[in-house]
Amino acid sequence: MKAISGALLSLSLAFVATSAFADGDPEKGERVFRKCQACHAVGEDARNKVGPALNGVVGAEWGHVNDYRYSKSLLEGKEEGRVWDEETLTAYLRKPRDVIPRGRMAFAGLRKDQEIADIIAYLGQFNEDGTKK
């Protein structure tokens, strides 16, 4: 019974959290993205750095940047058909090591739900070629 109650609570919290992230502000997300710019880039002139360029990442399959050398763990997720949907991005931006335990990203994660929603809204503006939608 406890397991069922816990599962229902987790599902309901995930639904509430996902609904809240639909309200992200891309302009605020651009400011939050400054924390990421040492390793990542977006836009028409974006190039891979320590991390891959993030153009078109929202909705893309894991490992979608062809000229970037991903970790084995991330490539395993790609083989499984994993996608950077809003739910996965939310979990990853909150605690990267919980989503990809042996990943390379050194960033510990964002603490504020609104910052996560905002950065997803910001990244969601970019097509794979770096142009804005």
Tab-separated table of N, CA and C in Angstrom:
chain	number	residue	atom	x	y	z
A	1	MET	N	0.824	-1.193	0.000
A	1	MET	CA	0.000	0.000	0.000
A	1	MET	C	0.866	1.254	0.000
A	2	LYS	N	1.951	1.241	0.816
A	2	LYS	CA	2.845	2.390	0.856
A	2	LYS	C	3.485	2.628	-0.506
A	3	ALA	N	3.843	1.549	-1.192
A	3	ALA	CA	4.469	1.686	-2.508
A	3	ALA	C	3.512	2.340	-3.498
A	4	ILE	N	2.244	1.947	-3.461
A	4	ILE	CA	1.242	2.535	-4.362
A	4	ILE	C	1.035	4.003	-4.031
A	5	SER	N	0.927	4.318	-2.744
A	5	SER	CA	0.749	5.714	-2.331
A	5	SER	C	1.936	6.559	-2.753
A	6	GLY	N	3.141	6.025	-2.576
A	6	GLY	CA	4.348	6.753	-2.977
A	6	GLY	C	4.396	6.982	-4.472
A	7	ALA	N	4.007	5.966	-5.236
A	7	ALA	CA	4.004	6.097	-6.694
A	7	ALA	C	2.991	7.141	-7.145
A	8	LEU	N	1.804	7.125	-6.542
A	8	LEU	CA	0.782	8.118	-6.897
A	8	LEU	C	1.230	9.529	-6.539
A	9	LEU	N	1.871	9.678	-5.396
A	9	LEU	CA	2.380	10.989	-4.996
A	9	LEU	C	3.446	11.458	-5.981
A	10	SER	N	4.357	10.577	-6.364
A	10	SER	CA	5.399	10.944	-7.325
A	10	SER	C	4.804	11.368	-8.653
A	11	LEU	N	3.815	10.615	-9.130
A	11	LEU	CA	3.175	10.962	-10.399
A	11	LEU	C	2.464	12.303	-10.325
A	12	SER	N	1.767	12.547	-9.234
A	12	SER	CA	1.045	13.814	-9.120
A	12	SER	C	2.011	14.983	-9.006
A	13	LEU	N	3.117	14.812	-8.295
A	13	LEU	CA	4.118	15.880	-8.200
A	13	LEU	C	4.776	16.127	-9.549
A	14	ALA	N	5.043	15.074	-10.300
A	14	ALA	CA	5.631	15.242	-11.628
A	14	ALA	C	4.681	16.004	-12.541
A	15	PHE	N	3.379	15.715	-12.452
A	15	PHE	CA	2.397	16.418	-13.277
A	15	PHE	C	2.351	17.895	-12.923
A	16	VAL	N	2.325	18.198	-11.636
A	16	VAL	CA	2.287	19.594	-11.195
A	16	VAL	C	3.550	20.314	-11.638
A	17	ALA	N	4.709	19.678	-11.458
A	17	ALA	CA	5.970	20.314	-11.839
A	17	ALA	C	6.022	20.559	-13.337
A	18	THR	N	5.624	19.569	-14.146
A	18	THR	CA	5.654	19.731	-15.590
A	18	THR	C	4.720	20.839	-16.024
A	19	SER	N	3.545	20.925	-15.420
A	19	SER	CA	2.605	21.985	-15.763
A	19	SER	C	3.185	23.352	-15.441
A	20	ALA	N	3.900	23.452	-14.337
A	20	ALA	CA	4.477	24.736	-13.928
A	20	ALA	C	5.555	25.188	-14.897
A	21	PHE	N	6.309	24.260	-15.485
A	21	PHE	CA	7.410	24.637	-16.352
A	21	PHE	C	6.955	25.159	-17.701
A	22	ALA	N	5.715	24.941	-18.046
A	22	ALA	CA	5.196	25.492	-19.296
A	22	ALA	C	5.160	27.013	-19.242
A	23	ASP	N	5.282	27.573	-18.054
A	23	ASP	CA	5.224	29.017	-17.863
A	23	ASP	C	6.603	29.662	-17.815
A	24	GLY	N	7.608	29.042	-18.389
A	24	GLY	CA	8.948	29.611	-18.381
A	24	GLY	C	9.030	30.886	-19.202
A	25	ASP	N	9.908	31.789	-18.789
A	25	ASP	CA	10.130	33.070	-19.452
A	25	ASP	C	11.477	33.015	-20.174
A	26	PRO	N	11.474	33.018	-21.521
A	26	PRO	CA	12.730	32.904	-22.260
A	26	PRO	C	13.716	34.041	-21.983
A	27	GLU	N	13.213	35.240	-21.731
A	27	GLU	CA	14.123	36.358	-21.439
A	27	GLU	C	14.857	36.127	-20.124
A	28	LYS	N	14.140	35.651	-19.123
A	28	LYS	CA	14.792	35.320	-17.852
A	28	LYS	C	15.710	34.109	-18.035
A	29	GLY	N	15.288	33.185	-18.890
A	29	GLY	CA	16.107	32.011	-19.174
A	29	GLY	C	17.436	32.369	-19.814
A	30	GLU	N	17.436	33.416	-20.630
A	30	GLU	CA	18.691	33.870	-21.237
A	30	GLU	C	19.673	34.316	-20.148
A	31	ARG	N	19.165	34.983	-19.131
A	31	ARG	CA	20.025	35.406	-18.012
A	31	ARG	C	20.522	34.190	-17.221
A	32	VAL	N	19.641	33.229	-16.992
A	32	VAL	CA	20.045	32.018	-16.267
A	32	VAL	C	21.100	31.259	-17.072
A	33	PHE	N	20.967	31.271	-18.397
A	33	PHE	CA	21.897	30.541	-19.269
A	33	PHE	C	23.332	31.053	-19.137
A	34	ARG	N	23.511	32.245	-18.643
A	34	ARG	CA	24.873	32.773	-18.446
A	34	ARG	C	25.696	31.854	-17.550
A	35	LYS	N	25.022	31.131	-16.658
A	35	LYS	CA	25.719	30.173	-15.793
A	35	LYS	C	26.280	29.007	-16.608
A	36	CYS	N	25.732	28.804	-17.787
A	36	CYS	CA	26.076	27.655	-18.623
A	36	CYS	C	27.083	27.997	-19.722
A	37	GLN	N	27.273	29.294	-19.985
A	37	GLN	CA	28.031	29.730	-21.155
A	37	GLN	C	29.513	29.388	-21.137
A	38	ALA	N	30.076	29.084	-19.991
A	38	ALA	CA	31.479	28.678	-19.977
A	38	ALA	C	31.660	27.357	-20.729
A	39	CYS	N	30.621	26.530	-20.737
A	39	CYS	CA	30.716	25.198	-21.346
A	39	CYS	C	29.802	24.982	-22.542
A	40	HIS	N	28.736	25.780	-22.685
A	40	HIS	CA	27.746	25.579	-23.744
A	40	HIS	C	27.471	26.874	-24.494
A	41	ALA	N	26.981	26.733	-25.720
A	41	ALA	CA	26.610	27.895	-26.526
A	41	ALA	C	25.311	27.594	-27.266
A	42	VAL	N	24.594	28.658	-27.631
A	42	VAL	CA	23.410	28.571	-28.492
A	42	VAL	C	23.459	29.730	-29.477
A	43	GLY	N	22.719	29.592	-30.559
A	43	GLY	CA	22.653	30.655	-31.551
A	43	GLY	C	23.332	30.244	-32.847
A	44	GLU	N	23.221	31.104	-33.843
A	44	GLU	CA	23.727	30.775	-35.179
A	44	GLU	C	25.232	30.544	-35.229
A	45	ASP	N	25.991	31.177	-34.360
A	45	ASP	CA	27.446	31.011	-34.346
A	45	ASP	C	27.922	30.047	-33.262
A	46	ALA	N	27.014	29.314	-32.654
A	46	ALA	CA	27.366	28.423	-31.541
A	46	ALA	C	28.298	27.310	-31.998
A	47	ARG	N	29.280	27.059	-31.171
A	47	ARG	CA	30.231	25.974	-31.396
A	47	ARG	C	30.295	25.136	-30.119
A	48	ASN	N	30.724	23.903	-30.273
A	48	ASN	CA	30.945	23.064	-29.100
A	48	ASN	C	32.082	23.652	-28.281
A	49	LYS	N	31.936	23.554	-26.981
A	49	LYS	CA	32.994	23.971	-26.060
A	49	LYS	C	33.335	22.737	-25.230
A	50	VAL	N	33.457	22.893	-23.939
A	50	VAL	CA	33.634	21.732	-23.064
A	50	VAL	C	32.404	20.837	-23.187
A	51	GLY	N	31.230	21.461	-23.305
A	51	GLY	CA	29.972	20.761	-23.545
A	51	GLY	C	29.494	21.052	-24.958
A	52	PRO	N	28.503	20.310	-25.428
A	52	PRO	CA	28.012	20.521	-26.794
A	52	PRO	C	27.207	21.815	-26.924
A	53	ALA	N	27.157	22.341	-28.146
A	53	ALA	CA	26.239	23.439	-28.450
A	53	ALA	C	24.827	22.909	-28.209
A	54	LEU	N	23.941	23.774	-27.728
A	54	LEU	CA	22.609	23.317	-27.316
A	54	LEU	C	21.497	23.745	-28.264
A	55	ASN	N	21.836	24.088	-29.494
A	55	ASN	CA	20.805	24.425	-30.473
A	55	ASN	C	19.900	23.223	-30.716
A	56	GLY	N	18.605	23.446	-30.668
A	56	GLY	CA	17.639	22.394	-30.963
A	56	GLY	C	17.560	21.295	-29.926
A	57	VAL	N	18.082	21.525	-28.728
A	57	VAL	CA	18.140	20.457	-27.727
A	57	VAL	C	16.758	20.057	-27.214
A	58	VAL	N	15.835	21.004	-27.073
A	58	VAL	CA	14.515	20.679	-26.525
A	58	VAL	C	13.761	19.808	-27.533
A	59	GLY	N	13.494	18.576	-27.145
A	59	GLY	CA	12.816	17.620	-28.013
A	59	GLY	C	13.756	16.746	-28.828
A	60	ALA	N	15.063	16.998	-28.738
A	60	ALA	CA	16.039	16.223	-29.518
A	60	ALA	C	16.388	14.924	-28.798
A	61	GLU	N	16.872	13.966	-29.576
A	61	GLU	CA	17.360	12.735	-28.969
A	61	GLU	C	18.689	13.021	-28.263
A	62	TRP	N	18.994	12.224	-27.275
A	62	TRP	CA	20.274	12.367	-26.582
A	62	TRP	C	21.393	12.181	-27.598
A	63	GLY	N	22.451	12.953	-27.457
A	63	GLY	CA	23.607	12.808	-28.335
A	63	GLY	C	23.360	13.291	-29.746
A	64	HIS	N	22.525	14.303	-29.916
A	64	HIS	CA	22.130	14.743	-31.255
A	64	HIS	C	23.174	15.600	-31.967
A	65	VAL	N	24.183	16.107	-31.264
A	65	VAL	CA	25.223	16.920	-31.902
A	65	VAL	C	26.283	15.967	-32.448
A	66	ASN	N	26.375	15.891	-33.766
A	66	ASN	CA	27.222	14.891	-34.418
A	66	ASN	C	28.714	15.034	-34.136
A	67	ASP	N	29.206	16.248	-34.010
A	67	ASP	CA	30.652	16.433	-33.860
A	67	ASP	C	31.081	16.654	-32.408
A	68	TYR	N	30.328	16.098	-31.470
A	68	TYR	CA	30.693	16.199	-30.058
A	68	TYR	C	30.933	14.794	-29.507
A	69	ARG	N	31.940	14.656	-28.662
A	69	ARG	CA	32.272	13.362	-28.057
A	69	ARG	C	31.553	13.228	-26.713
A	70	TYR	N	30.468	12.488	-26.705
A	70	TYR	CA	29.635	12.303	-25.513
A	70	TYR	C	30.179	11.198	-24.612
A	71	SER	N	29.741	11.229	-23.357
A	71	SER	CA	30.108	10.175	-22.409
A	71	SER	C	29.426	8.862	-22.804
A	72	LYS	N	30.000	7.780	-22.346
A	72	LYS	CA	29.428	6.457	-22.604
A	72	LYS	C	28.001	6.375	-22.060
A	73	SER	N	27.774	6.940	-20.875
A	73	SER	CA	26.444	6.903	-20.258
A	73	SER	C	25.409	7.612	-21.116
A	74	LEU	N	25.778	8.760	-21.657
A	74	LEU	CA	24.833	9.495	-22.493
A	74	LEU	C	24.563	8.725	-23.791
A	75	LEU	N	25.598	8.141	-24.369
A	75	LEU	CA	25.408	7.360	-25.598
A	75	LEU	C	24.535	6.129	-25.352
A	76	GLU	N	24.618	5.556	-24.166
A	76	GLU	CA	23.732	4.436	-23.823
A	76	GLU	C	22.282	4.909	-23.808
A	77	GLY	N	22.049	6.112	-23.276
A	77	GLY	CA	20.706	6.691	-23.292
A	77	GLY	C	20.215	6.930	-24.707
A	78	LYS	N	21.113	7.351	-25.577
A	78	LYS	CA	20.751	7.559	-26.984
A	78	LYS	C	20.318	6.232	-27.612
A	79	GLU	N	21.075	5.171	-27.347
A	79	GLU	CA	20.731	3.846	-27.879
A	79	GLU	C	19.373	3.374	-27.381
A	80	GLU	N	18.995	3.806	-26.181
A	80	GLU	CA	17.695	3.448	-25.605
A	80	GLU	C	16.566	4.317	-26.153
A	81	GLY	N	16.916	5.318	-26.966
A	81	GLY	CA	15.892	6.191	-27.540
A	81	GLY	C	15.486	7.352	-26.650
A	82	ARG	N	16.321	7.693	-25.679
A	82	ARG	CA	15.994	8.796	-24.767
A	82	ARG	C	15.981	10.121	-25.517
A	83	VAL	N	15.111	11.005	-25.053
A	83	VAL	CA	14.900	12.305	-25.694
A	83	VAL	C	14.990	13.395	-24.634
A	84	TRP	N	15.494	14.554	-25.034
A	84	TRP	CA	15.544	15.714	-24.141
A	84	TRP	C	14.199	16.421	-24.150
A	85	ASP	N	13.183	15.742	-23.629
A	85	ASP	CA	11.870	16.372	-23.495
A	85	ASP	C	11.881	17.246	-22.242
A	86	GLU	N	10.800	17.957	-22.019
A	86	GLU	CA	10.742	18.894	-20.898
A	86	GLU	C	10.954	18.198	-19.551
A	87	GLU	N	10.377	17.033	-19.399
A	87	GLU	CA	10.507	16.298	-18.137
A	87	GLU	C	11.956	15.884	-17.878
A	88	THR	N	12.619	15.357	-18.911
A	88	THR	CA	14.003	14.918	-18.761
A	88	THR	C	14.939	16.104	-18.548
A	89	LEU	N	14.728	17.175	-19.316
A	89	LEU	CA	15.541	18.379	-19.122
A	89	LEU	C	15.370	18.943	-17.716
A	90	THR	N	14.152	18.936	-17.230
A	90	THR	CA	13.877	19.437	-15.882
A	90	THR	C	14.665	18.636	-14.849
A	91	ALA	N	14.587	17.326	-14.934
A	91	ALA	CA	15.313	16.470	-13.991
A	91	ALA	C	16.819	16.666	-14.132
A	92	TYR	N	17.303	16.766	-15.368
A	92	TYR	CA	18.737	16.915	-15.621
A	92	TYR	C	19.260	18.255	-15.121
A	93	LEU	N	18.524	19.316	-15.383
A	93	LEU	CA	18.968	20.635	-14.930
A	93	LEU	C	18.923	20.757	-13.409
A	94	ARG	N	18.055	19.995	-12.777
A	94	ARG	CA	17.968	20.007	-11.313
A	94	ARG	C	19.134	19.228	-10.702
A	95	LYS	N	19.363	18.009	-11.192
A	95	LYS	CA	20.435	17.158	-10.653
A	95	LYS	C	20.992	16.295	-11.784
A	96	PRO	N	21.971	16.818	-12.519
A	96	PRO	CA	22.501	16.090	-13.678
A	96	PRO	C	22.936	14.657	-13.373
A	97	ARG	N	23.568	14.441	-12.245
A	97	ARG	CA	24.075	13.100	-11.912
A	97	ARG	C	22.964	12.094	-11.622
A	98	ASP	N	21.781	12.574	-11.283
A	98	ASP	CA	20.654	11.658	-11.087
A	98	ASP	C	20.150	11.110	-12.419
A	99	VAL	N	20.313	11.876	-13.487
A	99	VAL	CA	19.833	11.465	-14.808
A	99	VAL	C	20.921	10.703	-15.562
A	100	ILE	N	22.151	11.204	-15.492
A	100	ILE	CA	23.289	10.555	-16.153
A	100	ILE	C	24.386	10.393	-15.096
A	101	PRO	N	24.344	9.301	-14.332
A	101	PRO	CA	25.254	9.131	-13.191
A	101	PRO	C	26.745	9.239	-13.530
A	102	ARG	N	27.154	8.779	-14.681
A	102	ARG	CA	28.568	8.831	-15.054
A	102	ARG	C	28.799	9.845	-16.173
A	103	GLY	N	27.955	10.868	-16.198
A	103	GLY	CA	28.100	11.912	-17.212
A	103	GLY	C	29.271	12.821	-16.909
A	104	ARG	N	29.583	13.690	-17.859
A	104	ARG	CA	30.741	14.572	-17.718
A	104	ARG	C	30.406	15.955	-17.179
A	105	MET	N	29.136	16.320	-17.142
A	105	MET	CA	28.804	17.680	-16.740
A	105	MET	C	29.154	17.899	-15.268
A	106	ALA	N	29.983	18.914	-15.024
A	106	ALA	CA	30.456	19.204	-13.671
A	106	ALA	C	29.459	20.041	-12.875
A	107	PHE	N	28.542	20.705	-13.544
A	107	PHE	CA	27.578	21.591	-12.890
A	107	PHE	C	26.668	20.778	-11.973
A	108	ALA	N	26.474	21.255	-10.750
A	108	ALA	CA	25.684	20.513	-9.760
A	108	ALA	C	24.187	20.584	-10.011
A	109	GLY	N	23.721	21.614	-10.697
A	109	GLY	CA	22.297	21.745	-10.992
A	109	GLY	C	21.724	23.061	-10.509
A	110	LEU	N	20.537	23.362	-10.997
A	110	LEU	CA	19.808	24.566	-10.599
A	110	LEU	C	18.854	24.205	-9.475
A	111	ARG	N	18.697	25.078	-8.511
A	111	ARG	CA	17.843	24.790	-7.362
A	111	ARG	C	16.420	25.290	-7.535
A	112	LYS	N	16.247	26.361	-8.284
A	112	LYS	CA	14.936	27.002	-8.367
A	112	LYS	C	14.148	26.485	-9.569
A	113	ASP	N	12.932	26.004	-9.296
A	113	ASP	CA	12.074	25.482	-10.355
A	113	ASP	C	11.829	26.519	-11.448
A	114	GLN	N	11.640	27.773	-11.064
A	114	GLN	CA	11.359	28.801	-12.061
A	114	GLN	C	12.564	29.025	-12.974
A	115	GLU	N	13.777	28.965	-12.440
A	115	GLU	CA	14.969	29.100	-13.282
A	115	GLU	C	15.046	27.956	-14.289
A	116	ILE	N	14.691	26.760	-13.850
A	116	ILE	CA	14.690	25.605	-14.753
A	116	ILE	C	13.661	25.814	-15.855
A	117	ALA	N	12.467	26.246	-15.498
A	117	ALA	CA	11.423	26.518	-16.492
A	117	ALA	C	11.875	27.597	-17.462
A	118	ASP	N	12.509	28.628	-16.942
A	118	ASP	CA	12.952	29.741	-17.782
A	118	ASP	C	14.038	29.307	-18.762
A	119	ILE	N	14.988	28.509	-18.306
A	119	ILE	CA	16.067	28.097	-19.203
A	119	ILE	C	15.555	27.136	-20.273
A	120	ILE	N	14.595	26.290	-19.930
A	120	ILE	CA	13.999	25.404	-20.939
A	120	ILE	C	13.248	26.237	-21.973
A	121	ALA	N	12.527	27.257	-21.531
A	121	ALA	CA	11.829	28.150	-22.468
A	121	ALA	C	12.832	28.857	-23.374
A	122	TYR	N	13.956	29.281	-22.820
A	122	TYR	CA	15.000	29.946	-23.610
A	122	TYR	C	15.588	28.987	-24.640
A	123	LEU	N	15.996	27.808	-24.213
A	123	LEU	CA	16.587	26.836	-25.132
A	123	LEU	C	15.589	26.384	-26.191
A	124	GLY	N	14.316	26.340	-25.824
A	124	GLY	CA	13.272	25.911	-26.752
A	124	GLY	C	13.062	26.853	-27.925
A	125	GLN	N	13.624	28.046	-27.862
A	125	GLN	CA	13.497	29.015	-28.961
A	125	GLN	C	14.411	28.700	-30.139
A	126	PHE	N	15.409	27.848	-29.945
A	126	PHE	CA	16.444	27.655	-30.952
A	126	PHE	C	16.221	26.401	-31.789
A	127	ASN	N	16.280	26.582	-33.100
A	127	ASN	CA	16.288	25.464	-34.033
A	127	ASN	C	17.671	24.826	-34.002
A	128	GLU	N	17.800	23.672	-34.632
A	128	GLU	CA	19.081	22.969	-34.646
A	128	GLU	C	20.188	23.786	-35.311
A	129	ASP	N	19.827	24.645	-36.267
A	129	ASP	CA	20.836	25.474	-36.942
A	129	ASP	C	21.147	26.766	-36.186
A	130	GLY	N	20.518	26.953	-35.034
A	130	GLY	CA	20.794	28.118	-34.211
A	130	GLY	C	19.891	29.309	-34.456
A	131	THR	N	19.056	29.227	-35.486
A	131	THR	CA	18.104	30.313	-35.716
A	131	THR	C	16.987	30.198	-34.692
A	132	LYS	N	16.343	31.327	-34.427
A	132	LYS	CA	15.225	31.307	-33.483
A	132	LYS	C	13.947	30.923	-34.206
A	133	LYS	N	13.095	30.197	-33.505
A	133	LYS	CA	11.809	29.743	-34.055
A	133	LYS	C	10.855	30.899	-34.192
